[in-house]
Coordinates of N, CA and C and ligand atoms in Angstrom, one line a residue:
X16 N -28.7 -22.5 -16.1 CA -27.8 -22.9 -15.1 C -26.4 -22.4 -15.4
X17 N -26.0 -22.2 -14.2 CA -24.7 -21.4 -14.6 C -23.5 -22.5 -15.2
X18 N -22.6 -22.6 -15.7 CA -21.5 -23.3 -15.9 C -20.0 -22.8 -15.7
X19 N -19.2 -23.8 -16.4 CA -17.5 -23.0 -15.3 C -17.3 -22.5 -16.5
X20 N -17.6 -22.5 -17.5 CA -17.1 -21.7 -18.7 C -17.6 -20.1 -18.8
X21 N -18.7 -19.7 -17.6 CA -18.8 -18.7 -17.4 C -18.1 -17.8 -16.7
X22 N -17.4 -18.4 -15.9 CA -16.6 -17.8 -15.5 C -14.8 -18.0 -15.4
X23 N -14.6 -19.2 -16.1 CA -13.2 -19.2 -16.2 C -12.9 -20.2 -17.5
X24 N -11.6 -19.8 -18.4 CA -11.9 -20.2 -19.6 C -10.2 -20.9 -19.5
X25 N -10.9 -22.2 -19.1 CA -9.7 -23.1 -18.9 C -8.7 -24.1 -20.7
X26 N -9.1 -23.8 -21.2 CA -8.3 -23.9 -22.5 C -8.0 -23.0 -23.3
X27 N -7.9 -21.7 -23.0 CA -7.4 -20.4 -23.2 C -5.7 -20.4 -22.9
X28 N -5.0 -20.3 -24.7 CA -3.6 -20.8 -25.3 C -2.5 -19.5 -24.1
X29 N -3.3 -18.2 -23.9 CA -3.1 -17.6 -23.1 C -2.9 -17.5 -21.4
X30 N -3.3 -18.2 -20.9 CA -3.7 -18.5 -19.6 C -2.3 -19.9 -19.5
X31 N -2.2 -20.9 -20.4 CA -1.2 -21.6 -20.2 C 0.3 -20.9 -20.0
X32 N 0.2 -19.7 -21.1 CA 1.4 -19.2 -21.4 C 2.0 -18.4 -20.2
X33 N 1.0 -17.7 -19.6 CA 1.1 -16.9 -18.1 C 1.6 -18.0 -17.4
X34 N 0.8 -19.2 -16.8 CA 1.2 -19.8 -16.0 C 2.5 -20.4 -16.3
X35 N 3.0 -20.6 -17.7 CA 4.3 -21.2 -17.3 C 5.2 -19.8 -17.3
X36 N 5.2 -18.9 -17.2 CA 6.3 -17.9 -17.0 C 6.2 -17.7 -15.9
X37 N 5.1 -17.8 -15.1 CA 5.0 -18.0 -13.6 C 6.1 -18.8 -12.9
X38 N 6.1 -20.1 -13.2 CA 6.5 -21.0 -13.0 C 8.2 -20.7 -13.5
X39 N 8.1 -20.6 -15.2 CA 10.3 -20.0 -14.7 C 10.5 -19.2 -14.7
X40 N 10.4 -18.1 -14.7 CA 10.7 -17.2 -13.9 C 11.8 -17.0 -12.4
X41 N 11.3 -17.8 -11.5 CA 12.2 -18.1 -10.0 C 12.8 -18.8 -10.4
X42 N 12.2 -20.0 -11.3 CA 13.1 -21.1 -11.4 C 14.7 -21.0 -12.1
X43 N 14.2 -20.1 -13.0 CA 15.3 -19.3 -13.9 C 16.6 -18.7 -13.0
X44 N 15.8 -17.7 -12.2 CA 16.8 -17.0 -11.1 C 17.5 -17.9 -10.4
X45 N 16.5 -18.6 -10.0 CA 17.8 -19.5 -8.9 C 18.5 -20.4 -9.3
X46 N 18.2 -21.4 -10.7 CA 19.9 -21.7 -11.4 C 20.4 -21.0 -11.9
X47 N 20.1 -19.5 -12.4 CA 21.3 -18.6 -12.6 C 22.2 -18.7 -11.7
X48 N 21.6 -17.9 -10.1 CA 22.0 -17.6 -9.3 C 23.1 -18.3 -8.3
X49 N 22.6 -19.8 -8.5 CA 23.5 -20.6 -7.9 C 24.2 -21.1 -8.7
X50 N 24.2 -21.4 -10.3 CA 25.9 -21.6 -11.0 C 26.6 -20.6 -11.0
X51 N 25.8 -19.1 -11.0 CA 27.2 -18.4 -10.8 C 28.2 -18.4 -9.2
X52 N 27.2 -18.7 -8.2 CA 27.8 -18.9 -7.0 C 28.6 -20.0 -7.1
X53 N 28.4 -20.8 -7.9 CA 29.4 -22.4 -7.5 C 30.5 -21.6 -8.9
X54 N 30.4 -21.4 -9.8 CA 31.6 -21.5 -10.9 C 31.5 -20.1 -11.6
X55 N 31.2 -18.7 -11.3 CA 31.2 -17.2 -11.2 C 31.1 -17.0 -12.8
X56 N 30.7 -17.7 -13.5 CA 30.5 -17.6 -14.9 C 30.2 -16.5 -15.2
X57 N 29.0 -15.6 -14.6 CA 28.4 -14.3 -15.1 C 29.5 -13.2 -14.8
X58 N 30.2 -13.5 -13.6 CA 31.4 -12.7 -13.1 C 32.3 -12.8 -14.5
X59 N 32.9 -13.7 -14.7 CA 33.7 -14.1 -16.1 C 33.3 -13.8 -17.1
X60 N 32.5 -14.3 -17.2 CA 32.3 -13.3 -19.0 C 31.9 -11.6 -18.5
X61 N 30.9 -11.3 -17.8 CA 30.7 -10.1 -17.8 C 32.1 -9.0 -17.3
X62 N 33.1 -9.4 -16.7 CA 34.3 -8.8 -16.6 C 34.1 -8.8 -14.7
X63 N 33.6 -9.0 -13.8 CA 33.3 -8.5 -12.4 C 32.1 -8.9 -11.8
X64 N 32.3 -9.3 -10.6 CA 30.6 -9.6 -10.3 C 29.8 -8.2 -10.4
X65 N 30.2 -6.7 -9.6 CA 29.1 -6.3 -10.0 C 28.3 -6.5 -11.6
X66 N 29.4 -6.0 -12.6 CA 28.7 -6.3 -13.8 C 27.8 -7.7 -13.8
X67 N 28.2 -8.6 -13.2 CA 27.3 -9.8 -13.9 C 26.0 -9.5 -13.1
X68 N 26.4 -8.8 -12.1 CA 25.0 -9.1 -11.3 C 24.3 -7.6 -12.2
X69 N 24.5 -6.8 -12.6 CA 24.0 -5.8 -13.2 C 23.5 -6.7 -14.6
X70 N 23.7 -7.6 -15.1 CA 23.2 -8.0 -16.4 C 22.3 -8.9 -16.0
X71 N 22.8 -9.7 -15.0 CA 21.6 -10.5 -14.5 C 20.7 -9.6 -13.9
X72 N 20.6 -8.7 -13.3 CA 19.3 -7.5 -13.2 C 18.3 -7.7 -14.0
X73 N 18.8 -7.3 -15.3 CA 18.3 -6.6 -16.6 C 17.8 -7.7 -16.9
X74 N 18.0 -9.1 -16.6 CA 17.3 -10.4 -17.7 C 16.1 -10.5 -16.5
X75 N 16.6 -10.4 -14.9 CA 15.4 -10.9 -14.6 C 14.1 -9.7 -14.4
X76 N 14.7 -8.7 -14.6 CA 13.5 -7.8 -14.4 C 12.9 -7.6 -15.8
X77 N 13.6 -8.0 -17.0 CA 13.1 -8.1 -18.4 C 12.0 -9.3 -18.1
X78 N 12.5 -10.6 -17.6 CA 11.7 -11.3 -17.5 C 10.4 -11.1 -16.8
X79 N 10.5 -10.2 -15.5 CA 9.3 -10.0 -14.9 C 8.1 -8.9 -15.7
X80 N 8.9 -8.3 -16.5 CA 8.1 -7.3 -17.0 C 7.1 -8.4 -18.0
X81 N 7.6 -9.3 -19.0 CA 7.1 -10.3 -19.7 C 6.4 -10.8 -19.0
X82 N 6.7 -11.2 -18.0 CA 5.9 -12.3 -17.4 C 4.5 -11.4 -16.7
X83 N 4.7 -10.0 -16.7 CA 3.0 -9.2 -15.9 C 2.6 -9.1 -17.6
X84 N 3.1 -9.0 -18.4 CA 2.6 -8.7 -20.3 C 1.6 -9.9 -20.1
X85 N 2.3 -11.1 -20.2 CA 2.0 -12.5 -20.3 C 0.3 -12.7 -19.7
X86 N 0.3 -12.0 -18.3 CA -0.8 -11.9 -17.7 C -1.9 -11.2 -17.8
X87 N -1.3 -10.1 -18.4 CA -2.2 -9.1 -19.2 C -2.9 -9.7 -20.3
X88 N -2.5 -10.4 -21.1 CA -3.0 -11.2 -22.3 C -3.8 -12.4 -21.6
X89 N -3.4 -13.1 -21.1 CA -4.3 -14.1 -20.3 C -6.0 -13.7 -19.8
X90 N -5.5 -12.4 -19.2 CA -7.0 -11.8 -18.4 C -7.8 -11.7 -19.6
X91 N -7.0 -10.9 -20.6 CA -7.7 -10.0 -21.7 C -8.8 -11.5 -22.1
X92 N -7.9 -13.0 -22.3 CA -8.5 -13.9 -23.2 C -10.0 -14.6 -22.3
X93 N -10.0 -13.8 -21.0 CA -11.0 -15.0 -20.3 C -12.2 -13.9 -19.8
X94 N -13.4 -14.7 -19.7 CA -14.7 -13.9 -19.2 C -14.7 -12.7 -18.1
X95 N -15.3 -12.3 -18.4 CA -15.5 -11.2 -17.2 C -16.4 -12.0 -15.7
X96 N -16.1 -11.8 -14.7 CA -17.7 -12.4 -13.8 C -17.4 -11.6 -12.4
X97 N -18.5 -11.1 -12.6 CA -18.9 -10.0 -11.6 C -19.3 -10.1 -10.1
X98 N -19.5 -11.1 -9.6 CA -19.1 -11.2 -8.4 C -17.4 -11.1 -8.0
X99 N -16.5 -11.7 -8.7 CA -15.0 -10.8 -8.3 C -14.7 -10.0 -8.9
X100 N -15.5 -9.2 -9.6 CA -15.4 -7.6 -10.0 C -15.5 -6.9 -8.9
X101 N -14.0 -6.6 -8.2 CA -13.8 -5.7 -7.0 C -13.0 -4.8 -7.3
X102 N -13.3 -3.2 -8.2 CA -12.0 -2.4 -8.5 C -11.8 -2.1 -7.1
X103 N -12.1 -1.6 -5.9 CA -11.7 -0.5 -5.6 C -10.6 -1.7 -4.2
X104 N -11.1 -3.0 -3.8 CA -10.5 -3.9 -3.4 C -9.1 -3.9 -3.7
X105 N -9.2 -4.7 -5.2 CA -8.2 -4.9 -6.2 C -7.3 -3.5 -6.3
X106 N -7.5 -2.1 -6.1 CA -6.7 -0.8 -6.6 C -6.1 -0.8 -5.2
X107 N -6.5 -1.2 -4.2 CA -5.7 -1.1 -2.8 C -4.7 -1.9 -2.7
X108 N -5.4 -3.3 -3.2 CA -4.1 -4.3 -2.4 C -2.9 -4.0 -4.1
X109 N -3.6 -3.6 -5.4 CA -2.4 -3.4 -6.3 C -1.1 -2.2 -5.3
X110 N -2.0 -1.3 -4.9 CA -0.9 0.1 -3.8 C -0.2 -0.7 -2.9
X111 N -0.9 -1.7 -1.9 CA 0.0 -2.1 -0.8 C 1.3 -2.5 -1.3
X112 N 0.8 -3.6 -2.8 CA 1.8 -4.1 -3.3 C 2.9 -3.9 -3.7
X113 N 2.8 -2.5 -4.7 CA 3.3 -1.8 -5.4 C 4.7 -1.2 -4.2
X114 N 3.8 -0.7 -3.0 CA 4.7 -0.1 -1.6 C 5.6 -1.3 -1.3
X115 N 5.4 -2.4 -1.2 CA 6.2 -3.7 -0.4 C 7.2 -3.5 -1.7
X116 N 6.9 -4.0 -3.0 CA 7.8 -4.2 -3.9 C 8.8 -2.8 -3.8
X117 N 8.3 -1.6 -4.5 CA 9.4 -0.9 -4.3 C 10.0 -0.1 -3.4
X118 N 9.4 -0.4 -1.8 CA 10.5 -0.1 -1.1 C 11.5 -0.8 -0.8
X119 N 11.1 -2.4 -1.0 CA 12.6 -3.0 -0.7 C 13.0 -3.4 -1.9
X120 N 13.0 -2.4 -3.1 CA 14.3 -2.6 -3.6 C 14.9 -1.0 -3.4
X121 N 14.1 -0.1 -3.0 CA 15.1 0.7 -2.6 C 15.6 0.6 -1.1
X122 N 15.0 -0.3 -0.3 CA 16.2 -0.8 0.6 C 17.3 -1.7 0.4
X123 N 17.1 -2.5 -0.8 CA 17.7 -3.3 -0.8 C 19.1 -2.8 -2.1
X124 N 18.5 -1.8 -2.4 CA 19.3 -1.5 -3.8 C 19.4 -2.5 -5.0
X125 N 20.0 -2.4 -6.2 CA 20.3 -3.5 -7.0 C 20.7 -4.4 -7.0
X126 N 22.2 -4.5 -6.4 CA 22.8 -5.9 -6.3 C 22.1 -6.8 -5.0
X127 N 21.3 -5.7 -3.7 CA 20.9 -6.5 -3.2 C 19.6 -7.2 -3.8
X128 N 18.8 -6.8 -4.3 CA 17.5 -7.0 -4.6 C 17.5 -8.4 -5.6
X129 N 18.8 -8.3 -6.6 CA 18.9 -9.2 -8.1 C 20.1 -10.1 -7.7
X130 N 19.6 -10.6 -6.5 CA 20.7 -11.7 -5.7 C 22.3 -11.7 -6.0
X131 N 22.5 -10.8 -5.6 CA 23.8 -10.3 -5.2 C 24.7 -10.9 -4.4
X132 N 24.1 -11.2 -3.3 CA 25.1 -12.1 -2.3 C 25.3 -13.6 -3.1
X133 N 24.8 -14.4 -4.1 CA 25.0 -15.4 -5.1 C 26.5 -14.9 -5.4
X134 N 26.6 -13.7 -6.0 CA 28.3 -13.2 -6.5 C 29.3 -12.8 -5.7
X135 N 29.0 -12.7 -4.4 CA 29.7 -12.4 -3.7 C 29.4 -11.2 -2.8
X136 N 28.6 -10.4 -3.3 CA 28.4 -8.7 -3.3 C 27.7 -8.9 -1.4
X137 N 28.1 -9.1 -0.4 CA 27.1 -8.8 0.8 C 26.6 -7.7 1.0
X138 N 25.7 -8.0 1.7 CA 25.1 -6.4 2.8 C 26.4 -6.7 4.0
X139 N 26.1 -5.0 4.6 CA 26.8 -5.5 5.6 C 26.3 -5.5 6.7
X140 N 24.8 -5.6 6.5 CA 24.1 -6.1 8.1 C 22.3 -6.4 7.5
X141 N 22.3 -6.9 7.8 CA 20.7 -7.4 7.2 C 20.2 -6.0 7.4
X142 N 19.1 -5.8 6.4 CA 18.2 -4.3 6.6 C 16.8 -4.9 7.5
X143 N 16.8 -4.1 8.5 CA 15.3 -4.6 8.9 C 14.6 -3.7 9.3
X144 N 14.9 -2.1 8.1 CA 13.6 -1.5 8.6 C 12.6 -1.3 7.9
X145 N 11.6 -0.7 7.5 CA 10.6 -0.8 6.3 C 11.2 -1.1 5.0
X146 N 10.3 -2.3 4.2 CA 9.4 -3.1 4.8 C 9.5 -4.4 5.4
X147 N 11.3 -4.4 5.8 CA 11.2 -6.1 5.9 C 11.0 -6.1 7.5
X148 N 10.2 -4.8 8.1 CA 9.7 -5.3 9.5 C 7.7 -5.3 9.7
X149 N 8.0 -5.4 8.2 CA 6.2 -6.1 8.3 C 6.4 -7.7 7.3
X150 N 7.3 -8.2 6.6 CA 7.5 -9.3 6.1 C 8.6 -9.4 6.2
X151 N 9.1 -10.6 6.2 CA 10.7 -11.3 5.7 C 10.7 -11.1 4.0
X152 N 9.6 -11.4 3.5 CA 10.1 -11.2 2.1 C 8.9 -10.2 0.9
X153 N 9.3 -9.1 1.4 CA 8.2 -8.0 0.6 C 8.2 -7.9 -0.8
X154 N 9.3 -8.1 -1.4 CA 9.3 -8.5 -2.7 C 8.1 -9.2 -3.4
X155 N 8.0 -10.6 -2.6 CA 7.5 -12.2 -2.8 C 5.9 -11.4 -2.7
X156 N 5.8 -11.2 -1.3 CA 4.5 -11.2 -1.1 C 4.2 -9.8 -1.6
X157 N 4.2 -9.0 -1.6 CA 4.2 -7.5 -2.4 C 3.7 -7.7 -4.0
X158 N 4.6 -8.4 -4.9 CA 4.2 -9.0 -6.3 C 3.0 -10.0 -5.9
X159 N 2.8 -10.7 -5.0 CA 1.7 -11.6 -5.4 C 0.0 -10.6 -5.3
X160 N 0.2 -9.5 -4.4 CA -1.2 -9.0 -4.3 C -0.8 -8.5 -5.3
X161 N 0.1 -8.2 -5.9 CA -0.2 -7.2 -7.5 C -1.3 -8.2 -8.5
X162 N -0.5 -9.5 -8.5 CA -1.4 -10.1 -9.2 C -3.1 -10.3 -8.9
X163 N -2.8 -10.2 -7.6 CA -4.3 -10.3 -7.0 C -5.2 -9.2 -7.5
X164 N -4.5 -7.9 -7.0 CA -4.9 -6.4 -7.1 C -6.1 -6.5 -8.7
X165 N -5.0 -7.2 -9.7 CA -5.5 -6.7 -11.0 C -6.6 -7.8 -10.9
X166 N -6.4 -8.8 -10.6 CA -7.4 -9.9 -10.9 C -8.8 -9.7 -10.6
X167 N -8.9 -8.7 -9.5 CA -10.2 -8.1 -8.8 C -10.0 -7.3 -9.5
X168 N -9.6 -6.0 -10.0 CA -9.7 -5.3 -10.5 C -10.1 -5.1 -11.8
X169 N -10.3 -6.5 -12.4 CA -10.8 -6.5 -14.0 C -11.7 -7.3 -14.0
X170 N -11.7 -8.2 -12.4 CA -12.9 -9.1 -13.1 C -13.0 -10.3 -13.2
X171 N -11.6 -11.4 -12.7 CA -11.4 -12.1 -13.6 C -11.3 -13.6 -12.8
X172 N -11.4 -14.7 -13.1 CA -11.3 -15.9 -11.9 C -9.9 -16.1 -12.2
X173 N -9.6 -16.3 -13.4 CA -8.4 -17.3 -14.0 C -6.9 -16.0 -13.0
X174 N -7.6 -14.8 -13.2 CA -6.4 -13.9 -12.4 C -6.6 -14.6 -11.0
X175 N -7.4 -14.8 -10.2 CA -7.5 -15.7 -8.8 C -6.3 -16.7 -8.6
X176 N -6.8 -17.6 -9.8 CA -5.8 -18.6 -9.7 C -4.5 -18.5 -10.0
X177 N -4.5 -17.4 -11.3 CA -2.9 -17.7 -11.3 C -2.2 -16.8 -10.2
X178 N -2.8 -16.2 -9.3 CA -2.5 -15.3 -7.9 C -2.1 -16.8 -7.1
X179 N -2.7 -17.5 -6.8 CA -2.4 -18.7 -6.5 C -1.4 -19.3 -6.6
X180 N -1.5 -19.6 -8.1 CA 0.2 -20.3 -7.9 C 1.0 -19.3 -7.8
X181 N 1.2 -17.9 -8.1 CA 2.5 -17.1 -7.6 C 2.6 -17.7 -6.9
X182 N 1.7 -17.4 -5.8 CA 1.8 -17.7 -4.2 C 2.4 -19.1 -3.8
X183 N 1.9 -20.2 -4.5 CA 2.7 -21.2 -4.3 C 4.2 -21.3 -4.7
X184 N 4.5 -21.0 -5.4 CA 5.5 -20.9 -6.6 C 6.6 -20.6 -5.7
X185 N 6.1 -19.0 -5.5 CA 7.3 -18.1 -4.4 C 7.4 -19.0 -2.9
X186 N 6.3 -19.2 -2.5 CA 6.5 -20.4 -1.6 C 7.6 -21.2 -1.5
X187 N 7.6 -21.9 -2.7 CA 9.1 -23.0 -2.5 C 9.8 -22.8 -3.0
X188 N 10.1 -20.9 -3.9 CA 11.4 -20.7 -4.1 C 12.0 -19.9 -2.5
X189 N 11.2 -19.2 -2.3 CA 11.3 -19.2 -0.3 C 12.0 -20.0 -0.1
X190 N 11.3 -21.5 0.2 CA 12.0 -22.5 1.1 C 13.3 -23.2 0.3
X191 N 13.8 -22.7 -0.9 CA 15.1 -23.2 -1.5 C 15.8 -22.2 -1.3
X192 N 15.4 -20.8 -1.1 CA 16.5 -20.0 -1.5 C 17.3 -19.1 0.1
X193 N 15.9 -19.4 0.9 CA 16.3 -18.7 1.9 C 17.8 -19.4 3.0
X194 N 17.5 -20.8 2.8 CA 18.8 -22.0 3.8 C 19.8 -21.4 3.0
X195 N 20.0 -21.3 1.3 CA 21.5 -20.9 0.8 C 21.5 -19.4 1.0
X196 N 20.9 -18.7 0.9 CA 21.4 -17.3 1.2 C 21.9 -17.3 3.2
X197 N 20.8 -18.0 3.9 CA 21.7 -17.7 4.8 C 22.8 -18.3 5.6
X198 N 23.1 -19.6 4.7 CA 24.8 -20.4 4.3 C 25.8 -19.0 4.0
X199 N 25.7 -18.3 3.1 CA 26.4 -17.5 2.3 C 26.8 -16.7 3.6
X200 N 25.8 -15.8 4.1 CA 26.2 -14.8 5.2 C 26.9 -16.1 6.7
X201 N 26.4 -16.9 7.0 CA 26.6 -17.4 8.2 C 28.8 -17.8 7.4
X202 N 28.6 -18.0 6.8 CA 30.0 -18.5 6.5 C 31.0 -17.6 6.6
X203 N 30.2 -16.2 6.2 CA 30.9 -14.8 6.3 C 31.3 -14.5 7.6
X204 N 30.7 -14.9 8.7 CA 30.8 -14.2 9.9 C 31.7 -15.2 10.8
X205 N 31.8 -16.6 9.9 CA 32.7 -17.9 10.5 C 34.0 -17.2 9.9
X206 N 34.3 -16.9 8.7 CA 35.6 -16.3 8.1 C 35.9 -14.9 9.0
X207 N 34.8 -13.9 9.6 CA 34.9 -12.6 10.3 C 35.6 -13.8 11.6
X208 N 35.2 -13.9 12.7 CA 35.4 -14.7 13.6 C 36.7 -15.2 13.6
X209 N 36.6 -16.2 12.6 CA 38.1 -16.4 12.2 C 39.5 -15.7 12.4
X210 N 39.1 -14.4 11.9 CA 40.0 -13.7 11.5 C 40.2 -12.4 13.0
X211 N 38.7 -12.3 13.8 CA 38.9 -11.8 15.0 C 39.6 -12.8 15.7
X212 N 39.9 -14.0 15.6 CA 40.6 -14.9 16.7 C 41.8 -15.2 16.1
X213 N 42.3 -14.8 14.9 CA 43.7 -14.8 14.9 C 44.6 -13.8 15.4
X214 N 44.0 -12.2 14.9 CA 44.4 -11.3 15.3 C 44.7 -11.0 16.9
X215 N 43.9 -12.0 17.3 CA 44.0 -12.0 19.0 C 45.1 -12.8 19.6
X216 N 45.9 -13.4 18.7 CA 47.0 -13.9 18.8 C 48.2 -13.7 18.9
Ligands
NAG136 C1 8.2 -0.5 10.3 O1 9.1 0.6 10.2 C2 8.4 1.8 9.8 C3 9.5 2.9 9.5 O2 10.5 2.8 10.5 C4 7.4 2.2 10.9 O3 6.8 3.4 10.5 C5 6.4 1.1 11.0 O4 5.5 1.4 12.0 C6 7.1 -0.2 11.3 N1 6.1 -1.3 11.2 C7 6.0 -2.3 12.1 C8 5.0 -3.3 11.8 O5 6.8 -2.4 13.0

């Protein structure tokens, strides 16, 4: 008879360690992101917001790079099972992925992509052409089939699940992050307004 230890190897020191980098990861970014918005700390020491938001880049994309390492070690620690042994599934949705993520950061550029408007840095009109007119957030969903992509791709249940919580994860950094970023712009366009109805004076 078959058992769950055949297919997923739930006390694996690896598999914990993925999931919690899962987990701070966002969590990390968005108290970065919002003490430096309340009290510009990274602006201040770093000499400028672009600079801080250029260093804050580099920690959170160092972190993301750790955190796919992290995952790679997890898969490596758990069984193989061959019913979700799907490379050629898993090599598509890793492409779709791969497309969502790095087109919108080259739409979005750096400061937009590594939360920029947190320091002040705006766009000056939302981008809505590929890809954020197939999602609102291609980044979010883009990285999560990555994790998917590989998880079929090698084989693996525990990659299923922790595809999973991305997905939850980014979920409710979504629903925290998206009301203050669009506070930030809506406030911009009360101070624009503002400033068209004085001049009209
Ligand atoms: C999104 O924009 C791209 C490039 O402009 C276009 O080729 C594509 O068909 C659009 N997709 C949707 C779903 O509108």
């Amino acid at each position: 008879m078959a058992s769950l230890t055949d297919f997923i190897n739930l006390s694996s020191k690896p598999l914990l360690w993925s999931a919690a980098s899962i987990f701070f990861n966002p969590i990390f970014w968005n108290i970065a992101a919002r003490t430096e918005h309340r009290n510009h700390f990274l602006t201040r020491i770093f000499g400028g917001a672009y600079n801080g938001c250029y260093v804050l880049a580099v920690i959170i994309f160092s972190l993301g790079i750790y955190r796919d390492h992290l995952y790679q070690l997890a898969l490596e620690d758990q069984p193989f099972y061959a019913p979700v042994y799907q490379p050629v599934i898993g090599g598509i949705l890793f492409a779709i992925g791969s497309v969502l993520v790095l087109s919108s950061m080259w739409a979005l550029g750096v400061t937009g992509t590594y939360l920029g408007d947190y320091f002040g840095i705006l766009m000056d009109a939302p981008v809505t052409g590929f890809p954020f007119n197939v999602t609102g957030s291609p980044m979010y969903w883009g990285s999560t089939l990555n994790f998917l992509g590989v998880a079929l791709y090698k084989g693996k249940v525990a990659g299923i699940l922790l595809t999973a919580q991305v997905f939850v994860v980014y979920w409710f950094a979504l629903g925290w992050e998206d009301p203050f970023t669009a506070e930030i712009y809506a406030k911009r366009e009360r101070e624009r307004a503002k400033k068209q109805g004085g001049k009209r004076q």
